[in-house]
Amino acid sequence: MNIRTVATTPFSDQKPGTSGLRKSVTTFQQPHYLENFVQSIFDSLKDCAGQTIVLGGDGRYYNREAIQVIMKMAAANGIGRILVGKSGIMSTPAASAIIRQYKAYGGIILSASHNPGGPEGDFGIKYNITSGGPAPEKVTEAIFAHSQTIDSYKILEAGDINLDKLTVTRLGEMSVEVIDPVEPYARLMESLFDFDSIRKLIKNDFKLCVDSMHAVTGPYAKDIFEKRLGASGAVLNGEPLPDFGGGHPDPNLVYAHDLVEIMFGDNAPDFGAASDGDGDRNMILGNNFFVTPSDSLAVLTANATLVPGYQDGLAGVARSMPTSEAVDRVADKLNIACYETPTGWKFFGNLLDADKATLCGEESFGTGSNHVREKDGLWAVLFWLNILAARGESVEAIVKDHWKTYGRNYYSRHDYEEVDQERATELMERLRSRLGTMTGEQFGGYEVKYADDFSYSDPVDGSVSKNQGIRIGFTDGSRIVFRLSGTGTKGATLRLYVESYEPDASKHELDTQLALKPLIDLAQEIAQIKEYTQRDQPTVIT
Ligand code: VG1
Ligand code: CO
């Protein structure tokens, strides 16, 4: 076995963000860049010698090359076995499921999720722990610390492995198994949902359309919706492409335009959904109807006992801080706990492991449960289909009925992408400096009830995460939240989250942007967004 030790020097920018290390492909293509980070992962793992690691990615440009490098480095670092997805493909939730099913030590997932791909696009890498979940902050901090002192990495000199055949081979002493990344995931889904009733629903002329956006869910969606559930032709853009067909694999109303055109056109199907680059996000649409992710979490929670995998009820729910409080009202009624965590799925891991929460969600089109430790796009689609089959009503009717029962949380997120980093930081600093004196302050009809920079104490391990976003809450229950993205790769992205609560059912039909206009104007006044970002309009409104 020929292990080469290669001398290297640190890169200062290898600090993982909200979800792993994300950079442009060209950054990753610099000599030693990928290798330094991978070696830092292995160096920060204790007792990983001889263990099993799961490996795969969303199929974006540079996926295959990176996989070959990582496998050779794993072999040189004493890993016992690698389970790699066929063609290098593995969705994020499937990787989480496979880590758990095979009792692997951990996993390495190659994805920049919803960021564009291709030679000019982005690439990313994240490490998942034994539970199947994203590495918690103490692990990502250790990886970063190693990356800042690294002086060499180890790699096996060997030929490439054929990723396109299901085989078991060796790289040095390490076993390499190329596995089917779809089957174990599809079986898990069959164990949670009532496939028979969904199949019947589809047979009864219920039409659905699932947009995989030329990203990782294509093979999963074809297997589950077309093959197992009989919805032939339901999958749109189902071929994973290295550049996602030039698109932006972000399932929202702006980027999932193919689906939006179909669902808001004449003779629209009954149900539509889209997923992102790595398959952990979902957007749910009815015929001419958009379900906000925050409402989706609330509806799934309220209807969970209709689904076999959750028929005994939920231990609790959790949502990220900027996610609307719609689910809080359901938890209240069900008399179960509701946790508020910082943005990013890694903060749900402890709550799921400790069985404090069963369902979790984020406003950014992420929903999931304790079946894995990642958010799960197709799981959410199946959950909705199961509810639709059980209730026999339309998506719109179910959501409107939900509002009638719980009131409606009008909710929107405005993103200002690629703004100047320094100015965005200044905007946040200025807001931060005003927080101490804001409580009780009156802005037009709004009185500030609290203003803080969100800090989270994990109820399981006691770890504290500070500076997680600025919240300004008003006495009428409405809120505005500001934070800077931790996944962007160009300049800064400012996110403004706006929410108001309307209990009166006669006022549930307003256009969201109109209903929220007074608060959006107020956010502008308080944060001077236009002045700082030098933009008149947000880049994306969801
Ligand atoms: C965004 C979302 C966050 C999500 C994260 C990773 O982070 O807001 O809710 O967990 O992306 O999702 P940020 O820091 O840019 O706001 V994914 O599907 O990109 O792995
Ligand atoms: Co994603």
Coordinates of C-alpha atoms and ligand atoms in Angstrom, one line a residue:
M1 CA 0.0 0.0 0.0
N2 CA 1.5 3.3 -1.0
I3 CA 0.4 6.1 1.3
R4 CA 1.7 9.5 0.4
T5 CA 2.1 12.3 2.9
V6 CA 1.7 15.7 1.2
A7 CA 3.0 18.9 2.8
T8 CA 0.4 21.7 2.9
T9 CA -0.4 25.1 4.5
P10 CA -3.7 26.2 6.0
F11 CA -6.4 28.2 4.2
S12 CA -7.9 30.8 6.5
D13 CA -11.5 30.4 5.1
Q14 CA -12.4 26.9 6.0
K15 CA -14.9 27.7 8.7
P16 CA -18.1 25.7 8.2
G17 CA -21.3 27.8 8.0
T18 CA -25.0 27.0 8.6
S19 CA -24.6 23.7 6.8
G20 CA -21.0 22.7 6.1
L21 CA -18.2 24.4 4.1
R22 CA -19.6 26.1 0.9
K23 CA -17.4 27.8 -1.6
S24 CA -17.2 28.3 -5.3
V25 CA -16.0 25.3 -7.4
T26 CA -12.9 27.3 -8.3
T27 CA -12.1 27.7 -4.6
F28 CA -12.4 24.0 -4.1
Q29 CA -10.3 23.3 -7.2
Q30 CA -7.2 25.1 -5.7
P31 CA -4.5 22.6 -5.0
H32 CA -4.8 21.1 -1.5
Y33 CA -8.1 22.9 -0.7
L34 CA -10.4 20.0 -0.6
E35 CA -7.7 17.7 0.9
N36 CA -6.9 20.1 3.7
F37 CA -10.6 20.1 4.8
V38 CA -11.0 16.4 4.5
Q39 CA -7.8 15.7 6.5
S40 CA -9.1 18.1 9.1
I41 CA -12.3 16.1 9.4
F42 CA -10.4 12.8 9.8
D43 CA -8.0 14.5 12.3
S44 CA -10.9 15.7 14.5
L45 CA -12.7 12.3 14.6
K46 CA -11.8 10.1 17.5
D47 CA -11.4 6.4 17.1
C48 CA -12.5 6.4 13.4
A49 CA -9.9 3.8 12.5
G50 CA -11.5 0.7 11.0
Q51 CA -15.0 2.3 11.0
T52 CA -17.6 2.7 8.3
I53 CA -18.1 6.0 6.6
V54 CA -21.0 6.9 4.2
L55 CA -20.2 9.0 1.2
G56 CA -22.2 10.7 -1.6
G57 CA -23.4 13.9 -3.0
D58 CA -26.0 15.8 -4.9
G59 CA -24.3 15.1 -8.3
R60 CA -23.2 18.6 -8.9
Y61 CA -20.0 19.5 -10.9
Y62 CA -16.9 18.3 -9.1
N63 CA -18.9 15.6 -7.1
R64 CA -17.2 12.6 -8.8
E65 CA -13.6 14.1 -8.6
A66 CA -14.1 14.9 -4.9
I67 CA -15.4 11.4 -4.1
Q68 CA -12.3 9.8 -5.6
V69 CA -10.0 12.0 -3.5
I70 CA -12.0 11.5 -0.3
M71 CA -12.0 7.7 -0.7
K72 CA -8.2 7.6 -1.2
M73 CA -7.7 9.8 1.8
A74 CA -10.1 7.7 3.9
A75 CA -8.1 4.6 3.0
A76 CA -4.8 6.4 4.0
N77 CA -6.4 7.5 7.3
G78 CA -7.3 4.0 8.3
I79 CA -11.1 4.0 7.7
G80 CA -12.3 0.4 7.5
R81 CA -15.2 0.7 5.0
I82 CA -16.7 3.3 2.7
L83 CA -20.3 3.0 1.5
V84 CA -20.6 5.2 -1.5
G85 CA -23.8 5.9 -3.5
K86 CA -23.9 4.6 -7.1
S87 CA -22.7 7.3 -9.5
G88 CA -21.7 9.3 -6.4
I89 CA -25.3 10.1 -5.8
M90 CA -26.9 10.3 -2.4
S91 CA -29.5 12.8 -1.2
T92 CA -28.8 14.4 2.2
P93 CA -31.8 12.7 3.9
A94 CA -30.9 9.4 2.3
A95 CA -27.3 9.7 3.6
S96 CA -28.7 10.3 7.1
A97 CA -30.9 7.2 6.7
I98 CA -28.1 5.1 5.5
I99 CA -25.7 6.2 8.3
R100 CA -28.4 5.1 10.7
Q101 CA -29.4 1.8 9.0
Y102 CA -25.8 0.6 8.5
K103 CA -24.8 1.9 12.0
A104 CA -21.9 3.8 10.3
Y105 CA -19.5 6.0 12.2
G106 CA -20.5 9.0 10.2
G107 CA -20.9 10.4 6.7
I108 CA -19.4 12.9 4.3
I109 CA -22.0 14.7 2.1
L110 CA -20.9 16.7 -0.9
S111 CA -23.4 19.4 -1.6
A112 CA -24.0 23.2 -1.7
S113 CA -27.7 22.4 -1.5
H114 CA -29.8 25.1 -3.2
N115 CA -26.8 27.1 -4.5
P116 CA -26.2 26.9 -8.3
G117 CA -23.8 24.3 -9.7
G118 CA -21.4 23.9 -12.6
P119 CA -17.8 25.1 -13.1
E120 CA -18.8 28.6 -12.2
G121 CA -21.2 27.5 -9.4
D122 CA -20.7 26.4 -5.9
F123 CA -19.5 23.2 -4.2
G124 CA -19.8 22.1 -0.6
I125 CA -18.8 19.4 1.9
K126 CA -20.3 18.6 5.3
Y127 CA -19.7 16.0 7.9
N128 CA -22.5 14.0 9.6
I129 CA -22.2 12.2 12.9
T130 CA -23.2 8.7 14.1
S131 CA -26.8 9.7 14.7
G132 CA -27.0 10.7 11.0
G133 CA -27.3 14.4 11.8
P134 CA -25.1 17.4 10.8
A135 CA -22.1 17.8 13.0
P136 CA -22.9 20.0 16.0
E137 CA -20.9 23.2 16.5
K138 CA -18.3 21.6 18.8
V139 CA -17.4 19.2 16.0
T140 CA -17.4 21.9 13.2
E141 CA -15.2 24.1 15.5
A142 CA -12.8 21.3 16.0
I143 CA -12.6 20.7 12.2
F144 CA -11.9 24.4 11.6
A145 CA -9.3 24.4 14.4
H146 CA -7.4 21.5 12.7
S147 CA -7.7 23.3 9.3
Q148 CA -5.9 26.3 10.8
T149 CA -2.8 24.4 11.8
I150 CA -2.6 21.6 9.2
D151 CA 0.8 21.0 7.7
S152 CA 0.2 17.7 5.8
Y153 CA -2.4 15.3 4.6
K154 CA -2.4 11.6 3.8
I155 CA -3.6 10.0 0.5
L156 CA -3.4 6.6 -1.0
E157 CA -1.8 6.3 -4.4
A158 CA -4.3 4.2 -6.4
G159 CA -6.5 4.2 -9.4
D160 CA -10.1 5.5 -9.4
I161 CA -13.0 3.3 -8.3
N162 CA -15.8 2.7 -10.8
L163 CA -18.8 4.4 -9.2
D164 CA -21.3 3.3 -11.8
K165 CA -21.5 -0.3 -10.9
L166 CA -22.8 -1.8 -7.6
T167 CA -19.7 -3.6 -6.5
V168 CA -17.5 -4.3 -3.5
T169 CA -13.8 -3.6 -4.0
R170 CA -10.8 -2.5 -2.0
L171 CA -8.7 0.6 -1.8
G172 CA -5.6 -0.5 0.0
E173 CA -6.9 -2.1 3.2
M174 CA -10.2 -0.3 3.0
S175 CA -13.4 -1.9 1.6
V176 CA -15.4 0.2 -0.8
E177 CA -19.0 -0.7 -1.4
V178 CA -20.9 1.0 -4.2
I179 CA -24.5 0.9 -3.0
D180 CA -27.9 1.7 -4.3
P181 CA -28.7 5.0 -2.6
V182 CA -32.5 4.9 -3.4
E183 CA -33.7 1.5 -2.1
P184 CA -32.9 1.9 1.6
Y185 CA -34.5 5.3 1.6
A186 CA -37.6 4.2 -0.3
R187 CA -38.1 1.3 2.1
L188 CA -37.9 3.7 5.1
M189 CA -40.6 5.8 3.5
E190 CA -42.8 2.7 3.0
S191 CA -42.5 2.0 6.7
L192 CA -43.8 5.4 7.7
F193 CA -46.6 6.2 5.2
D194 CA -49.7 4.5 4.0
F195 CA -48.6 3.8 0.4
D196 CA -51.8 1.8 -0.3
S197 CA -54.1 4.8 0.3
I198 CA -51.8 7.1 -1.6
R199 CA -51.8 4.6 -4.5
K200 CA -55.6 4.6 -4.4
L201 CA -55.8 8.3 -4.4
I202 CA -53.6 8.5 -7.4
K203 CA -55.6 5.8 -9.2
N204 CA -58.7 7.9 -8.6
D205 CA -57.4 10.6 -10.9
F206 CA -55.6 12.7 -8.4
K207 CA -52.9 14.5 -10.4
L208 CA -49.5 15.4 -9.0
C209 CA -46.4 16.9 -10.3
V210 CA -43.0 16.7 -8.5
D211 CA -40.2 18.9 -9.8
S212 CA -36.7 17.5 -9.0
M213 CA -35.1 20.6 -10.6
H214 CA -32.4 18.4 -12.3
A215 CA -30.9 17.7 -8.9
V216 CA -30.5 14.7 -6.6
T217 CA -34.1 13.7 -6.0
G218 CA -34.8 12.7 -9.6
P219 CA -34.0 9.0 -9.1
Y220 CA -35.7 9.0 -5.7
A221 CA -38.9 10.6 -7.0
K222 CA -39.1 8.4 -10.0
D223 CA -38.8 5.3 -7.9
I224 CA -41.2 6.4 -5.2
F225 CA -43.9 8.4 -7.1
E226 CA -43.8 6.8 -10.5
K227 CA -42.8 3.2 -9.8
R228 CA -44.1 2.5 -6.3
L229 CA -47.1 4.8 -6.2
G230 CA -48.1 4.6 -9.9
A231 CA -48.1 8.3 -10.7
S232 CA -46.6 7.9 -14.2
G233 CA -45.1 11.0 -15.7
A234 CA -45.3 12.8 -12.3
V235 CA -41.6 13.7 -12.1
L236 CA -40.4 16.9 -13.8
N237 CA -36.7 17.6 -14.5
G238 CA -35.9 14.2 -13.1
E239 CA -32.4 13.7 -14.5
P240 CA -29.7 14.9 -12.1
L241 CA -27.3 17.2 -14.1
P242 CA -23.9 18.6 -12.9
D243 CA -25.1 22.1 -13.5
F244 CA -28.8 21.5 -12.6
G245 CA -29.6 22.4 -16.2
G246 CA -28.3 25.9 -15.6
G247 CA -31.0 26.5 -12.9
H248 CA -31.0 27.4 -9.3
P249 CA -32.1 24.3 -7.4
D250 CA -34.0 26.2 -4.8
P251 CA -37.6 25.2 -4.4
N252 CA -39.3 28.5 -4.0
L253 CA -41.8 30.5 -6.1
V254 CA -39.0 32.3 -8.0
Y255 CA -36.6 29.5 -8.9
A256 CA -39.0 26.5 -9.3
H257 CA -40.7 28.4 -12.2
D258 CA -41.4 25.3 -14.3
L259 CA -43.6 23.9 -11.5
V260 CA -45.1 27.2 -10.6
E261 CA -46.3 27.7 -14.2
I262 CA -48.0 24.4 -14.2
M263 CA -49.5 24.7 -10.7
F264 CA -50.8 28.2 -11.3
G265 CA -52.0 27.6 -14.9
D266 CA -55.3 26.3 -16.3
N267 CA -56.1 22.7 -15.5
A268 CA -53.5 22.6 -12.8
P269 CA -52.8 19.3 -11.0
D270 CA -54.2 18.8 -7.5
F271 CA -50.7 18.7 -5.9
G272 CA -47.3 20.0 -6.7
A273 CA -43.9 19.9 -5.0
A274 CA -40.3 20.7 -5.6
S275 CA -37.1 19.8 -3.9
D276 CA -33.6 21.4 -3.8
G277 CA -30.1 20.4 -4.9
D278 CA -29.5 17.8 -2.1
G279 CA -33.1 16.8 -1.5
D280 CA -33.6 18.0 2.0
R281 CA -36.0 20.9 1.1
N282 CA -39.6 20.9 -0.2
M283 CA -42.1 23.4 -1.5
I284 CA -45.7 22.3 -1.4
L285 CA -48.3 23.7 -3.8
G286 CA -52.0 23.0 -4.3
N287 CA -54.0 23.8 -7.5
N288 CA -53.3 27.6 -7.7
F289 CA -52.2 27.6 -4.1
F290 CA -48.9 28.1 -2.2
V291 CA -48.3 26.6 1.2
T292 CA -45.8 28.6 3.2
P293 CA -43.2 26.2 4.8
S294 CA -44.2 27.5 8.3
D295 CA -47.8 26.7 7.7
S296 CA -46.8 23.3 6.2
L297 CA -45.1 22.4 9.5
A298 CA -48.2 23.5 11.4
V299 CA -50.5 21.4 9.2
L300 CA -48.3 18.3 9.4
T301 CA -48.3 18.6 13.2
A302 CA -52.0 19.0 13.4
N303 CA -52.7 16.0 11.2
A304 CA -49.8 13.8 12.2
T305 CA -52.0 11.0 13.7
L306 CA -53.5 10.4 10.3
V307 CA -50.1 9.0 9.2
P308 CA -49.2 5.4 10.3
G309 CA -45.6 6.4 11.4
Y310 CA -47.0 9.1 13.7
Q311 CA -50.3 7.6 14.7
D312 CA -49.4 7.5 18.4
G313 CA -48.9 11.2 18.5
L314 CA -45.9 13.5 18.8
A315 CA -43.5 13.9 21.7
G316 CA -43.0 17.6 20.8
V317 CA -42.1 19.9 17.9
A318 CA -39.3 22.3 17.2
R319 CA -38.9 25.2 14.8
S320 CA -36.1 27.5 14.0
M321 CA -36.4 31.0 15.5
P322 CA -37.3 32.8 12.2
T323 CA -40.0 30.2 11.4
S324 CA -43.5 31.5 12.0
E325 CA -45.3 30.7 15.2
A326 CA -48.1 28.9 13.5
V327 CA -46.8 25.5 14.8
D328 CA -46.6 26.9 18.4
R329 CA -50.4 27.3 18.3
V330 CA -50.9 23.7 17.3
A331 CA -48.4 22.4 19.9
D332 CA -50.3 24.5 22.5
K333 CA -53.6 22.8 21.6
L334 CA -52.1 19.3 21.5
N335 CA -50.4 20.1 24.8
I336 CA -47.0 19.1 23.6
A337 CA -43.7 21.0 23.9
C338 CA -42.5 23.4 21.2
Y339 CA -38.8 24.3 21.0
E340 CA -37.3 27.4 19.3
T341 CA -33.8 26.8 18.0
P342 CA -31.3 28.8 15.9
T343 CA -31.3 28.4 12.1
G344 CA -29.8 25.2 10.8
W345 CA -30.8 21.6 11.2
K346 CA -27.9 20.7 13.5
F347 CA -29.7 22.3 16.4
F348 CA -32.6 19.8 16.2
G349 CA -30.3 16.8 16.6
N350 CA -30.2 16.7 20.4
L351 CA -34.0 17.3 20.7
L352 CA -34.7 14.4 18.3
D353 CA -32.1 12.1 20.0
A354 CA -33.6 12.8 23.4
D355 CA -37.2 12.3 22.1
K356 CA -38.2 15.8 23.1
A357 CA -39.3 16.6 19.5
T358 CA -40.7 14.4 16.8
L359 CA -41.3 16.9 14.0
C360 CA -39.1 19.8 13.2
G361 CA -39.2 22.6 10.6
E362 CA -37.7 25.7 9.2
E363 CA -39.2 28.5 7.2
S364 CA -36.7 27.9 4.5
F365 CA -38.7 25.0 3.0
G366 CA -37.3 22.4 5.5
T367 CA -39.4 19.9 7.3
G368 CA -38.4 16.6 8.9
S369 CA -38.9 14.2 11.8
N370 CA -37.1 11.7 14.0
H371 CA -37.0 9.1 11.1
V372 CA -33.6 10.6 10.2
R373 CA -31.5 13.5 11.5
E374 CA -31.8 15.8 8.4
K375 CA -34.7 17.7 6.9
D376 CA -36.3 15.6 4.3
G377 CA -38.0 16.9 1.1
L378 CA -39.7 13.8 -0.2
W379 CA -40.7 12.7 3.2
A380 CA -42.7 16.0 3.5
V381 CA -44.3 15.4 0.1
L382 CA -45.3 11.9 1.2
F383 CA -46.6 13.2 4.5
W384 CA -48.8 15.7 2.6
L385 CA -50.0 13.0 0.2
N386 CA -50.9 10.7 3.1
I387 CA -52.9 13.5 4.7
L388 CA -54.7 14.3 1.4
A389 CA -55.5 10.6 0.9
A390 CA -56.9 10.4 4.5
R391 CA -58.9 13.6 4.4
G392 CA -60.1 13.6 0.8
E393 CA -59.9 17.4 0.7
S394 CA -57.8 19.7 -1.5
V395 CA -54.5 21.3 -0.3
E396 CA -56.2 24.7 -0.2
A397 CA -59.2 23.5 1.8
I398 CA -57.0 21.8 4.4
V399 CA -54.8 25.0 4.9
K400 CA -57.9 27.3 5.0
D401 CA -59.5 25.0 7.5
H402 CA -56.3 25.1 9.6
W403 CA -56.4 28.9 9.6
K404 CA -60.0 28.9 10.7
T405 CA -59.1 26.7 13.7
Y406 CA -55.8 28.3 14.7
G407 CA -55.8 31.7 13.1
R408 CA -53.5 32.7 10.3
N409 CA -49.8 33.7 10.7
Y410 CA -49.1 35.9 7.7
Y411 CA -45.5 35.3 6.9
S412 CA -42.8 36.3 4.4
R413 CA -39.0 36.3 4.0
H414 CA -37.2 39.0 2.0
D415 CA -33.6 38.2 0.9
Y416 CA -31.1 40.8 -0.2
E417 CA -28.4 38.7 -1.9
E418 CA -24.8 39.5 -2.7
V419 CA -24.8 42.8 -0.8
D420 CA -21.6 44.4 0.4
Q421 CA -20.3 42.4 3.4
E422 CA -19.1 45.4 5.4
R423 CA -22.3 47.4 4.9
A424 CA -24.4 44.4 5.9
T425 CA -22.4 43.9 9.0
E426 CA -22.8 47.6 9.8
L427 CA -26.6 47.3 9.4
M428 CA -26.6 44.4 11.9
E429 CA -24.2 46.2 14.3
R430 CA -26.3 49.3 14.3
L431 CA -29.5 47.3 15.1
R432 CA -27.7 45.5 17.8
S433 CA -26.6 48.7 19.5
R434 CA -30.2 49.8 19.7
L435 CA -31.7 46.7 21.1
G436 CA -31.2 47.7 24.8
T437 CA -33.5 50.7 24.6
M438 CA -36.2 49.5 22.2
T439 CA -38.6 47.8 24.6
G440 CA -41.6 49.9 25.1
E441 CA -40.8 52.1 22.1
Q442 CA -43.7 53.0 19.8
F443 CA -43.5 52.9 16.0
G444 CA -46.8 54.1 14.5
G445 CA -49.4 51.6 15.8
Y446 CA -46.7 49.1 17.0
E447 CA -45.3 48.9 20.4
V448 CA -42.1 46.9 21.0
K449 CA -42.6 44.1 23.5
Y450 CA -39.0 42.7 23.3
A451 CA -35.9 43.2 21.2
D452 CA -32.9 40.9 21.4
D453 CA -30.2 39.0 19.7
F454 CA -31.4 35.4 19.8
S455 CA -29.4 33.2 22.0
Y456 CA -30.1 29.4 22.4
S457 CA -29.3 27.2 25.4
D458 CA -29.6 23.6 24.3
P459 CA -31.8 21.8 26.9
V460 CA -30.0 18.5 26.4
D461 CA -26.3 19.3 26.5
G462 CA -26.4 22.9 27.9
S463 CA -24.4 24.4 25.0
V464 CA -25.1 28.0 24.3
S465 CA -25.2 29.6 20.8
K466 CA -25.2 33.3 20.7
N467 CA -25.9 36.0 18.1
Q468 CA -28.4 33.9 16.1
G469 CA -30.5 36.8 14.7
I470 CA -32.1 40.0 15.8
R471 CA -35.7 39.7 16.9
I472 CA -38.1 42.6 17.4
G473 CA -41.4 41.5 18.8
F474 CA -44.5 43.7 19.1
T475 CA -47.3 43.7 21.6
D476 CA -49.9 42.5 19.0
G477 CA -47.9 39.3 18.4
S478 CA -46.2 40.4 15.2
R479 CA -42.4 40.1 14.7
I480 CA -39.6 41.2 12.5
V481 CA -36.3 39.3 12.4
F482 CA -33.0 40.1 10.8
R483 CA -30.0 37.8 10.2
L484 CA -27.2 37.3 7.8
S485 CA -27.0 34.1 5.9
G486 CA -24.4 31.4 6.7
T487 CA -24.7 29.6 3.4
G488 CA -24.0 32.2 0.7
T489 CA -20.7 32.4 -1.1
K490 CA -20.7 35.9 -2.6
G491 CA -20.8 39.0 -0.4
A492 CA -23.4 38.9 2.3
T493 CA -27.1 37.9 2.2
L494 CA -29.4 39.8 4.5
R495 CA -32.6 38.0 5.5
L496 CA -35.6 39.9 6.8
Y497 CA -38.4 37.7 8.2
V498 CA -41.8 39.3 8.8
E499 CA -44.8 37.8 10.6
S500 CA -48.2 38.9 11.9
Y501 CA -51.0 37.0 13.5
E502 CA -54.7 37.3 12.3
P503 CA -57.2 35.3 14.4
D504 CA -60.2 36.7 12.5
A505 CA -61.2 34.2 9.7
S506 CA -62.9 37.0 7.7
K507 CA -59.4 38.5 7.2
H508 CA -57.6 35.4 6.0
E509 CA -57.9 36.1 2.3
L510 CA -55.5 39.0 2.0
D511 CA -52.4 39.0 -0.2
T512 CA -49.5 38.2 2.1
Q513 CA -47.3 41.1 1.0
L514 CA -50.2 43.5 1.4
A515 CA -51.1 42.1 4.8
L516 CA -47.5 42.5 5.9
K517 CA -46.9 45.9 4.3
P518 CA -47.0 48.0 7.5
L519 CA -44.4 45.7 9.1
I520 CA -42.2 45.6 6.0
D521 CA -42.2 49.4 5.9
L522 CA -41.4 49.4 9.6
A523 CA -38.5 47.0 9.1
Q524 CA -37.1 49.4 6.5
E525 CA -37.5 52.3 8.8
I526 CA -35.8 50.6 11.8
A527 CA -33.0 49.0 9.8
Q528 CA -32.6 51.4 6.9
I529 CA -32.3 48.4 4.6
K530 CA -32.2 50.4 1.3
E531 CA -29.5 52.7 2.6
Y532 CA -27.3 50.0 3.8
T533 CA -27.8 47.4 1.0
Q534 CA -28.2 50.1 -1.7
R535 CA -31.1 48.0 -3.1
D536 CA -34.6 49.2 -3.7
Q537 CA -36.0 45.7 -3.7
P538 CA -35.2 42.3 -2.2
T539 CA -33.7 39.8 -4.6
V540 CA -36.1 37.0 -3.6
I541 CA -39.4 37.2 -1.7
T542 CA -41.0 34.1 -0.4
Ligands
VG1_1 C1 -30.2 28.5 5.0 C2 -31.6 28.5 5.6 C3 -31.6 27.6 6.8 C4 -31.1 26.2 6.3 C5 -29.8 26.3 5.6 C6 -29.3 25.0 5.0 O1 -29.3 29.1 5.9 O2 -32.0 29.8 6.0 O3 -32.9 27.5 7.4 O4 -31.0 25.3 7.4 O5 -29.9 27.2 4.6 O6 -30.2 24.4 4.2 P1 -28.8 30.6 5.9 O7 -27.7 30.6 6.9 O8 -28.3 30.9 4.5 O9 -30.0 31.4 6.2 V1 -29.7 23.6 2.8 O10 -31.0 22.9 2.1 O11 -29.0 24.8 2.0 O12 -28.6 22.5 3.4
CO2 CO -30.6 21.4 0.9

